[in-house]
XYZ file of C-alpha atoms in Angstrom:
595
model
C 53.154 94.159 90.120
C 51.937 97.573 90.864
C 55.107 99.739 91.904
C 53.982 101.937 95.097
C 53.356 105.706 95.729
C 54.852 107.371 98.175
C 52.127 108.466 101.111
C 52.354 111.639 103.144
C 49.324 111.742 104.543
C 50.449 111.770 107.741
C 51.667 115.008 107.289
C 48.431 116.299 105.874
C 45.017 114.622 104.715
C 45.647 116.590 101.457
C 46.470 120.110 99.694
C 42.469 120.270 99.674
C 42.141 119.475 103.931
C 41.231 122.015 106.145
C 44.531 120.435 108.081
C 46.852 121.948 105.176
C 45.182 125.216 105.486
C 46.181 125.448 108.792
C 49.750 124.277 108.449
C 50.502 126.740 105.497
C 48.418 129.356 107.787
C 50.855 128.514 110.832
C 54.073 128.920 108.602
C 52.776 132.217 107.165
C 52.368 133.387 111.269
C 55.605 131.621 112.166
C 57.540 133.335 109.443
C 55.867 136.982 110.430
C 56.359 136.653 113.656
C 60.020 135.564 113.231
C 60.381 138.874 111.292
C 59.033 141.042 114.005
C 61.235 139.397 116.471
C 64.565 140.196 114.110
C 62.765 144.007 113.596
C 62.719 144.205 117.591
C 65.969 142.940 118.362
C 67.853 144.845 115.453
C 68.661 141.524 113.632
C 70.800 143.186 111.241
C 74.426 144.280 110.428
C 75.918 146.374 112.954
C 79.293 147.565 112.753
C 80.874 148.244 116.270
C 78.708 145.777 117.649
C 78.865 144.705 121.094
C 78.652 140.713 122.824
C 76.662 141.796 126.116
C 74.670 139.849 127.883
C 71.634 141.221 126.294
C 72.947 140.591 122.855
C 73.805 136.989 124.008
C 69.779 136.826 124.959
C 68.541 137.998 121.984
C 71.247 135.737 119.807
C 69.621 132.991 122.206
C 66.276 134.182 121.592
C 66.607 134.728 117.373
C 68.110 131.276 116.624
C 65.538 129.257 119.066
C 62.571 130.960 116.909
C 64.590 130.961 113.488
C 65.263 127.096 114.040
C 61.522 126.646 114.765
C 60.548 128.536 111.616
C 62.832 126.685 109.289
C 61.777 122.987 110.779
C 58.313 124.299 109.819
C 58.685 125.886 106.565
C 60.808 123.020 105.076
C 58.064 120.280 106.356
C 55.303 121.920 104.559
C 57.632 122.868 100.886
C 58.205 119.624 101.147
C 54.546 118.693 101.650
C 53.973 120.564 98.661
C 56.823 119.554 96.276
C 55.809 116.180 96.652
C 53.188 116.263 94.775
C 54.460 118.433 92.076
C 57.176 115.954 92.073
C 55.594 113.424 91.040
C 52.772 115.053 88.767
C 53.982 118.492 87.308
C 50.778 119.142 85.645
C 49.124 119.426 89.036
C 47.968 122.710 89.181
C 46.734 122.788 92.657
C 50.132 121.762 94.001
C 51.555 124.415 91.410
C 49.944 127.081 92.859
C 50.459 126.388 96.456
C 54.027 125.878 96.001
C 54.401 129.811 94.139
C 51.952 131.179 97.123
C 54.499 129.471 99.714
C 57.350 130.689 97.881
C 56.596 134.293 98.633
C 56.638 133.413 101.819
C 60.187 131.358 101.593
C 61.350 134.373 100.007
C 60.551 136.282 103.294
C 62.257 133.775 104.989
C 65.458 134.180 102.459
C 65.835 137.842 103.304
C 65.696 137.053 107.472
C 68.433 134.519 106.708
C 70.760 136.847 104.757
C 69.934 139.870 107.645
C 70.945 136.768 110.116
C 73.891 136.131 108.602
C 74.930 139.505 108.285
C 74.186 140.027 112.193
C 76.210 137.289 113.259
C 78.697 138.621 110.861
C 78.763 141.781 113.535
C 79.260 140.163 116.374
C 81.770 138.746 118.257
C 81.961 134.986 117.429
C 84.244 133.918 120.698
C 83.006 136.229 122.812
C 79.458 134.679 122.025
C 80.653 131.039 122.389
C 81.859 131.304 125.730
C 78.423 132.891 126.724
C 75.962 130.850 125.380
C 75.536 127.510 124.975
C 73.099 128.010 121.861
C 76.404 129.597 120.277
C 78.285 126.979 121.304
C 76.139 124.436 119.865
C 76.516 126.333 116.606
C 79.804 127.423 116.900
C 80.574 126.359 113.230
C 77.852 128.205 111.571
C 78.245 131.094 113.470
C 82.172 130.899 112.174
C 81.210 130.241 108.367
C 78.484 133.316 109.074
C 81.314 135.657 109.520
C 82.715 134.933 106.139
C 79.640 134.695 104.497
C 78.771 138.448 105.950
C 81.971 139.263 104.266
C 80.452 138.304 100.562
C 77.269 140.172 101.532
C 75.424 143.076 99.356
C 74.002 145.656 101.002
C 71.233 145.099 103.393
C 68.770 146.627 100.253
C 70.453 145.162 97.518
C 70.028 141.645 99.218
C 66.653 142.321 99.769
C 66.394 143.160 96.389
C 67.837 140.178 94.670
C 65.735 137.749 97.076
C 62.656 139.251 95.740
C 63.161 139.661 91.893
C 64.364 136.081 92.329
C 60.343 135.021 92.496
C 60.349 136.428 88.933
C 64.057 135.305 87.565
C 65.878 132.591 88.809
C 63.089 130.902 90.567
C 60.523 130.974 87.871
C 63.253 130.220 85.423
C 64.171 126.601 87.361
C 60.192 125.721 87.614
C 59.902 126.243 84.096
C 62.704 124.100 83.410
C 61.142 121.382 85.609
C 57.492 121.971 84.136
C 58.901 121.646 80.402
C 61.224 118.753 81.213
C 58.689 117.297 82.853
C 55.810 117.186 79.984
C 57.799 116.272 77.325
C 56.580 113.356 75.297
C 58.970 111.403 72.984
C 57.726 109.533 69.748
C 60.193 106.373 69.929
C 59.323 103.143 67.638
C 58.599 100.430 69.625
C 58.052 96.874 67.951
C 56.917 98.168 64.776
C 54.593 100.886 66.466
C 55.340 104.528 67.236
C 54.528 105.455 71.229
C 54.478 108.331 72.689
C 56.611 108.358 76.243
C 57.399 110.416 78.507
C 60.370 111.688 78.285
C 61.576 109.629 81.757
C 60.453 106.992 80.306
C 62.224 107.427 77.081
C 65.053 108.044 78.892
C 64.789 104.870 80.599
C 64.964 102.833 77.204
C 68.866 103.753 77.658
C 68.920 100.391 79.212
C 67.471 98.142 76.817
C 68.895 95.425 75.783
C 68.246 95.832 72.219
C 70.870 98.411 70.491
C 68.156 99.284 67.729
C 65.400 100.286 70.483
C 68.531 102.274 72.606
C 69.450 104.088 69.289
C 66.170 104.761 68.305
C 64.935 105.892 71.814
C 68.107 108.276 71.772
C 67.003 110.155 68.165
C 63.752 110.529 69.323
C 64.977 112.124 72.703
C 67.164 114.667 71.105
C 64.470 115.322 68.701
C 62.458 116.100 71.820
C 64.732 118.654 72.981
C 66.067 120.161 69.958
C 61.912 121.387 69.883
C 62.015 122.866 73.232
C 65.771 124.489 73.341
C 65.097 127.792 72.964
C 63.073 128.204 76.021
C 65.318 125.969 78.126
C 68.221 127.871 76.842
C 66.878 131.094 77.564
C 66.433 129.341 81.225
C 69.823 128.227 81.209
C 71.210 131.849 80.405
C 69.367 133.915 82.482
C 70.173 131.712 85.668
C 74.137 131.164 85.105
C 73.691 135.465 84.228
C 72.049 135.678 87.148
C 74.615 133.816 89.742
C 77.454 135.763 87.874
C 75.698 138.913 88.391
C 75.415 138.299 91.996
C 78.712 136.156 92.645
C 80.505 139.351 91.761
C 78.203 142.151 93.707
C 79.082 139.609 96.517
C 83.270 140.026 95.942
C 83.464 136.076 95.247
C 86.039 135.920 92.286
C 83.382 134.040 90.150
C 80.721 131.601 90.542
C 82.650 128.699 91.151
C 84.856 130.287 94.545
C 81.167 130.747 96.150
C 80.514 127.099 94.784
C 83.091 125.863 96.700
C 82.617 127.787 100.050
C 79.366 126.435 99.896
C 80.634 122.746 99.731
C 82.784 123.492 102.521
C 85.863 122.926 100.946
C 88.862 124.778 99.408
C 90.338 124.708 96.430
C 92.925 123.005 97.047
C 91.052 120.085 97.770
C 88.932 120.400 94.233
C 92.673 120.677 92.339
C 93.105 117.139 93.927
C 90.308 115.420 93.344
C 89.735 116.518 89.560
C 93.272 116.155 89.104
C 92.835 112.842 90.690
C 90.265 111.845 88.453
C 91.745 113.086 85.045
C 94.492 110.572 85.952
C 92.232 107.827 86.077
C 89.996 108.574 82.527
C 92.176 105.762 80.617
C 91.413 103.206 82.921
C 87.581 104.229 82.530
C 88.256 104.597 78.718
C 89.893 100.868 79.064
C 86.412 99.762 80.679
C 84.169 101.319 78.264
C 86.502 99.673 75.427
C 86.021 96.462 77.051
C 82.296 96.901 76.887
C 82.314 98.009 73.203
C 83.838 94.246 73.000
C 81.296 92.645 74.497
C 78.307 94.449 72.493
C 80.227 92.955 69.872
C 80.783 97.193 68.867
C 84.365 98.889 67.580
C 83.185 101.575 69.619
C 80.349 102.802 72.105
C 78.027 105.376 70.842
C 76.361 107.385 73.724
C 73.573 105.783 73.944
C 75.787 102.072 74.432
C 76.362 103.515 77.878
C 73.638 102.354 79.284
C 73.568 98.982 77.930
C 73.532 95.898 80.015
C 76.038 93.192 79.865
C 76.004 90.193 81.354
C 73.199 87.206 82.257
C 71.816 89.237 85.149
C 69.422 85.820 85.459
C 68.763 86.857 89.289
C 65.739 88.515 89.118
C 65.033 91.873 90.792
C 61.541 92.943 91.085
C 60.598 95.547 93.857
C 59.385 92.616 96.032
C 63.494 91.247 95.770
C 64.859 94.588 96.102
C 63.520 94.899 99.481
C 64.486 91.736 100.528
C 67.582 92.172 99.969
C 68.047 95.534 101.141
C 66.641 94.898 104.374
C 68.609 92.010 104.722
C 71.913 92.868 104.335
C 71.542 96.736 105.336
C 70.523 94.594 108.825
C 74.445 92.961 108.052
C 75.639 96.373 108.921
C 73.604 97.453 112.052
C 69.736 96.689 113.399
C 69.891 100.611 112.941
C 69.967 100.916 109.528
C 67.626 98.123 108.596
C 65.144 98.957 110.966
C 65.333 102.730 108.995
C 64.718 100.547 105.356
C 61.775 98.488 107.169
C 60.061 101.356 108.031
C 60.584 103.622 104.973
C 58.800 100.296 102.961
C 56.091 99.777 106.048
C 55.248 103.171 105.993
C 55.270 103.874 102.222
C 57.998 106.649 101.573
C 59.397 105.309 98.376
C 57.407 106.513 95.090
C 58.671 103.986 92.474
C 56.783 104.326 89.583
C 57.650 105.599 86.664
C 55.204 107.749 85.091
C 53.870 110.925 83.137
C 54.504 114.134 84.638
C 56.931 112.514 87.528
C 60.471 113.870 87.333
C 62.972 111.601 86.267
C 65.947 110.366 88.629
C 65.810 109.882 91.810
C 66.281 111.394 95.050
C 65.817 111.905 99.029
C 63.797 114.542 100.692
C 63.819 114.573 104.563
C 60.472 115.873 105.645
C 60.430 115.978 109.478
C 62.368 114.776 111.969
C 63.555 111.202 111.209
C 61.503 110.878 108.389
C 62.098 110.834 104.471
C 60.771 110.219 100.956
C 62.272 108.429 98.501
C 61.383 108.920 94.871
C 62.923 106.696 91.858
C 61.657 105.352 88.836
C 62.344 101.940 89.600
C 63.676 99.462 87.340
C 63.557 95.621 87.375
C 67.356 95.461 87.573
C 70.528 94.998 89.582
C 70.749 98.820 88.997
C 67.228 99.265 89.925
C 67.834 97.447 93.553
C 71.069 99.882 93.852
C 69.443 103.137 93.382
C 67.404 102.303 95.734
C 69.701 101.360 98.304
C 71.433 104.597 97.431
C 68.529 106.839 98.202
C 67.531 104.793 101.616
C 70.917 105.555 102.428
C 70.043 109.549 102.450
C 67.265 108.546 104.389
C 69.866 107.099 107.267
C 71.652 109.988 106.989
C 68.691 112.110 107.834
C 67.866 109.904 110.785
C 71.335 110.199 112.563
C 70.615 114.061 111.467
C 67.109 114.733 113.274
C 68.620 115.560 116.393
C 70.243 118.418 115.604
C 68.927 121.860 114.902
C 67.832 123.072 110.945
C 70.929 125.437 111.048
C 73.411 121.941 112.094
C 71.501 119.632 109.934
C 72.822 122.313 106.917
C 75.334 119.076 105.057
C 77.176 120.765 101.782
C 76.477 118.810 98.915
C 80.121 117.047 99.014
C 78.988 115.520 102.234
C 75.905 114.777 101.476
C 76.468 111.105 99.454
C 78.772 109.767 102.113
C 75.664 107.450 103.555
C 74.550 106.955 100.005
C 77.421 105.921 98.486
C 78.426 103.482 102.129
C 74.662 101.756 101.856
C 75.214 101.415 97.950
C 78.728 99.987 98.133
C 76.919 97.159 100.935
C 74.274 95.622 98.516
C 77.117 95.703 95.494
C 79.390 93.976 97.700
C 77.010 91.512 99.152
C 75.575 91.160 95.495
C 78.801 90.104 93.987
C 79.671 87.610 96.491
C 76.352 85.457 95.658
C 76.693 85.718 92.026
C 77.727 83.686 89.156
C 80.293 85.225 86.680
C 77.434 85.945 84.318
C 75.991 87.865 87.425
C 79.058 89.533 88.079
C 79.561 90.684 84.898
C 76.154 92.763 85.048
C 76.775 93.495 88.872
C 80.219 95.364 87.714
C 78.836 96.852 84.516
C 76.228 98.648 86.590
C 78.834 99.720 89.121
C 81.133 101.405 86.256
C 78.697 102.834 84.755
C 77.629 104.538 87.571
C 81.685 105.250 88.185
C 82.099 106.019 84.819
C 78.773 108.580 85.014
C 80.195 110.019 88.383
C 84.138 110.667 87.433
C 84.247 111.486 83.659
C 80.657 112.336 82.958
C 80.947 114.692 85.749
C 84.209 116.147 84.841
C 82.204 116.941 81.330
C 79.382 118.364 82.980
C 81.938 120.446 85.651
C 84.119 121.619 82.522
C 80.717 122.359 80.721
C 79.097 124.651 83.278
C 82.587 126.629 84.287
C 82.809 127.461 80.111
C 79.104 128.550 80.165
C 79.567 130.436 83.007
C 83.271 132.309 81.196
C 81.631 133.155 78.530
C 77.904 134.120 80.251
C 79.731 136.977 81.429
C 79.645 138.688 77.719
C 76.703 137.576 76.357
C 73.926 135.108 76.023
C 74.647 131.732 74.728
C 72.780 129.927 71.792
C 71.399 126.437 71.363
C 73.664 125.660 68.859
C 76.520 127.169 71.247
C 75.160 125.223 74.367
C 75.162 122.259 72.089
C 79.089 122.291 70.862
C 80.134 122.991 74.543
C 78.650 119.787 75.640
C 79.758 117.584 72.820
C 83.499 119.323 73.263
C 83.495 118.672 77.280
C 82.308 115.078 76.535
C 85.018 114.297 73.887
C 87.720 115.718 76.223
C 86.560 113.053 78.966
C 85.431 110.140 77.137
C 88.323 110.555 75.170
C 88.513 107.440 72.422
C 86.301 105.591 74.891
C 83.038 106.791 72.858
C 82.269 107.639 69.173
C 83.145 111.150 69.267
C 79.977 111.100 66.149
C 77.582 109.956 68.501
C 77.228 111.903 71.571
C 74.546 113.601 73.589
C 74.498 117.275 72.051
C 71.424 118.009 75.068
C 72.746 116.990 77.930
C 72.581 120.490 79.505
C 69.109 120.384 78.823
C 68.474 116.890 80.008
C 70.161 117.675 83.220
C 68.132 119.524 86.026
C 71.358 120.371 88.247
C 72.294 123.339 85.596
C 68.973 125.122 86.696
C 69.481 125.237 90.566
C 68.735 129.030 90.786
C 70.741 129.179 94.009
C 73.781 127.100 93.862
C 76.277 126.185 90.924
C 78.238 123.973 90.047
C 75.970 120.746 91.169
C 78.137 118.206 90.016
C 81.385 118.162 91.721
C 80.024 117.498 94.541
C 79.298 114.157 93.482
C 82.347 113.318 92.434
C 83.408 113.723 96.089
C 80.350 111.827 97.665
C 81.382 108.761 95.885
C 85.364 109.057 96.224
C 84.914 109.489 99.917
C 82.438 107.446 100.192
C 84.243 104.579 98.863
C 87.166 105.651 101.572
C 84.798 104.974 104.306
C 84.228 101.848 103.107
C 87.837 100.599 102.623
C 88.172 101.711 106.558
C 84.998 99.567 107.628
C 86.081 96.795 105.858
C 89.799 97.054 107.414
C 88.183 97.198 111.315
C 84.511 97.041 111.428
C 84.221 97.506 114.882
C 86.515 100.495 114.959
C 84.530 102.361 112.238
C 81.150 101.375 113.290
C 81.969 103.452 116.485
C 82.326 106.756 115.296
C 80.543 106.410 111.491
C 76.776 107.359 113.205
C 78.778 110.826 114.363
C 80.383 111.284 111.743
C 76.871 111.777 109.464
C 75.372 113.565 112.393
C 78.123 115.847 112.490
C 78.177 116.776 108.346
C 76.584 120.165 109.501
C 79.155 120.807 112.097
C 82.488 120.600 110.411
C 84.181 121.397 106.979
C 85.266 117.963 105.007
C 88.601 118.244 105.932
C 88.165 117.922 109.388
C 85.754 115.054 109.511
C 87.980 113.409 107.302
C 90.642 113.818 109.688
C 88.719 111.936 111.973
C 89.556 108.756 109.718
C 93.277 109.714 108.741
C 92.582 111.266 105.434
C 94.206 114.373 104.079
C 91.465 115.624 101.344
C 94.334 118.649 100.008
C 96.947 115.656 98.924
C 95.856 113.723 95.452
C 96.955 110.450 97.089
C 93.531 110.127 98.961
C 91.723 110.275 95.751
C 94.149 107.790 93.710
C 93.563 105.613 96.476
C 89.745 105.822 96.239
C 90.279 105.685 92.513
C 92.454 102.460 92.465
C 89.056 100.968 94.228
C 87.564 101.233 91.067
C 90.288 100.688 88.947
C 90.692 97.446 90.325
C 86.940 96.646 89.766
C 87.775 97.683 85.751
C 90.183 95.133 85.902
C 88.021 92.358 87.046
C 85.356 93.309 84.320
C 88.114 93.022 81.327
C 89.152 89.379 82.861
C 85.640 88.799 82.751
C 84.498 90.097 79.589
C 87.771 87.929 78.147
């Protein structure tokens, strides 16, 4: 069957319609006129500042209009990124998204003077005037410490312009390269050119001759474009240094962390947590090496599926079963998955010039895209469960303001992770042992990716980030400190002979020009997740009361205190063994299975 395309023409006709000329037009206005308003009411740091009742007007006044703006701007990037999403070579869609970013840019450098204003003020003495203030009492309170990290007024400027032409431009190359490449692989006795998604893909073949072939060919792939993906990689982590110290942060990784709205306390815990549990994972991905019939797993074994997964899971299936049991949960969350099918948000074909992965966007309001590059498997179905679950999380999110819906990335997975965990749950109870088998291989594996993979990729980017502060790094460099981070985790669980030298290059999270240290973060998505989950299944009732707040409150509270709310303490390791021993116990069911 054909796999569908996403469809936002409801948002506008197309980049060519007079209708998108107008809506970029209107952002363009809306982001002028939002800088006037900050020129005329002194939006700016102020030392000695005082809470009047004109101040509390014009805070009333700035953060209605700056709301508006955002909303505005983010619905048409998104508009835009869409389509260079799923077809970098689109040069249309190219060049709208570099004229627009000019414009974000503008926007940027009104945030930071926002921040730093609110940094001036009084925050209590503004609460308990306004109700605006009140309603954002939690960004106004992370505002003051964020004003305390800030450059100077010019030197923020500064950086949020020459960002166009350095961190920016050096993340959509990454992307546009990535993107392109093409992979020679051998395919039944005839060489193919794929993209390199689609190579990637072959990961999961069933065959360990196509898997290892597919693999050469990839790194072949990117040993030929490493230089300029390495000179990507350097000049972003140099530039996030550079600024993480102009901003008094003690190195990249404290700002990471303020920005996840956590502490480090709570990191020590969790990766301390997890480092505990790499033997069980090296246990599981022992087990597997016994049931390829392997002494050991190369890299490219990780992906290999085990088990008769006989049930078969076309898109058609997936849906089905989605919307049935996401319906087991609440009428709320299916009806959310019937209408992101109905409506056509999900873009599930693999093909060239489409970024690999998957992910959410939120585009307006309630509304969402979904891309993936669907696969006719058990782990197909999931991912796409996954990703729908971002989309609920944006729905119980679209009543609050663009400053409240602002989630930190370690909050972010807890409604992917819950809506996952439901269809592997719901799958394992109607399957065979065969089925099982396959159902908790592509559950580990996904573990597996998100605690020690992770931990390689976290120890990985902190090392290039050390030693980014002397000097460039080479390809050969980049190379040894991914195959060194990935021996540390996998530990005797892989052949240390046969890893993935590339990985930094095959991973777009190192290239965020704005934010490190995108991995973490996941880490915590799923071990929290997975908390939830433990408390809905111990009283659904209870949980299903206050689990819609908690998402819609992700912008209104660190992690710590929503996870009060549920009687977790994130700071103490036990939370996180607990989690763990979730997926420990799953490791033990695959080793009775595999025999």
């Amino acid at each position: 069957m054909n796999l569908p395309h996403w469809d936002l023409s409801n948002i506008f006709p197309s980049l060519e319609s007079a209708e998108f000329e107008q809506g970029f037009a209107n952002v363009v206005a809306r982001v002028n006129a939002l800088a006037a308003l900050f020129d005329a009411q002194q939006v700016e740091r102020t030392p000695n500042a005082t809470t009047d009742a004109e101040t509390v007007r014009a805070f009333d006044a700035v953060m209605d209009a700056y709301n508006a703006t955002m909303d505005e701007a983010y619905t048409l990037m998104m508009y835009i990124h869409s389509f260079v999403a799923t077809d970098s070579r689109n040069a249309l869609a190219q060049a709208q998204l570099s004229a627009l970013q000019i414009h974000l840019a503008t926007l940027s450098k009104l945030g930071t003077r926002l921040v730093a204003w609110l940094g001036s003020l009084d925050t209590t003495a503004l609460v308990a005037q306004s109700e605006t203030a009140r309603a954002h009492e939690y960004a106004l309170r992370r505002a003051k410490i964020e004003a305390a990290h800030q450059m100077t007024p010019v030197e923020e400027e500064l950086a949020a312009e020459l960002n166009l032409s350095g961190g920016s431009a050096w993340a959509r190359l990454h992307g546009n390269v990535s993107s392109q490449i093409m992979v020679n692989v051998e395919l039944d006795g005839e060489t193919k050119a794929l993209p390199m998604s689609a190579a990637r893909n072959l990961a999961s073949d069933a065959r360990r001759d196509v898997r290892a072939r597919a693999h050469h060919a990839e790194l072949e792939a990117w040993e030929k474009h490493a230089v300029p993906l390495a000179a990507a990689l350097n000049s972003i982590k140099g530039q996030l240094n550079t600024l993480s110290a102009r901003r008094h942060w003690e190195s990249a990784l404290d700002e990471a962390i303020f920005d996840a709205a956590i502490d480090r306390a709570t990191l020590d815990a969790m990766l301390g947590a997890a480092r505990e549990a790499f033997p069980a994972f090296r246990r599981y991905l022992r087990a597997k090496a016994r049931a390829l019939g392997l002494e050991r797993l190369a890299f490219y074994d990780i992906f290999a599926p085990l088990g008769a997964d006989t049930r078969v899971w076309s898109y058609d299936d997936a849906r089905a079963f989605i919307l049935t049991h996401f319906g087991s949960y609440s009428e709320r969350m299916k009806g959310l998955a019937q209408r992101a099918f109905d409506e056509h948000w999900i873009d599930a074909e693999p093909r060239a010039g489409k970024r690999d992965g998957a992910f959410c966007m939120r585009v307006r309001a309630a509304e969402s895209r979904v891309l993936t590059n669907f696969k006719p498997a058990f782990g197909g179905m999931s991912t796409l469960a996954h990703e729908l679950g971002h989309a609920y999380h944006n729905l119980t999110l679209a009543p609050r303001t663009a400053v409240q819906r602002s989630t930190p990335m370690t909050l972010a997975e807890t409604a992917s992770i819950f809506c996952e965990t439901i269809v592997k749950q719901a799958a394992l109870r109607e399957a065979n042992a065969q089925e099982q088998l396959a159902i908790l291989e592509n559950s580990l594996q996904g573990a597996c990716q998100v605690v020690v993979d992770i931990t390689s990729r976290f120890l990985f980017e902190q090392r290039v980030f050390e030693g980014r502060r002397a000097r460039e790094w080479s390809v050969q460099e980049l190379c040894e400190l991914m195959t060194d981070a990935q021996k540390e985790t996998y530990g005797d669980g892989l052949d240390p002979h046969a890893l993935h030298p590339y990985m930094w290059a095959a991973k777009p999270h190192y290239y965020r020009d704005s934010m490190a240290f995108y991995n973490f973060p996941y880490m915590f998505g799923l071990l929290f997740g997975l908390g939830l989950y433990a408390q809905y299944q111990a009283n659904p009732a209870e949980f299903k009361k206050s689990y819609d707040d908690l998402l819609s409150s992700t912008g209104l509270a660190d992690a710590a205190t929503l996870a009060a709310r549920f009687g977790f303490d994130l700071r103490q390791p036990d939370f996180w063994r607990d989690s763990l021993r979730t997926l420990e116990k799953e490791i033990e069911l695959f080793e009775q299975l595999v025999g």
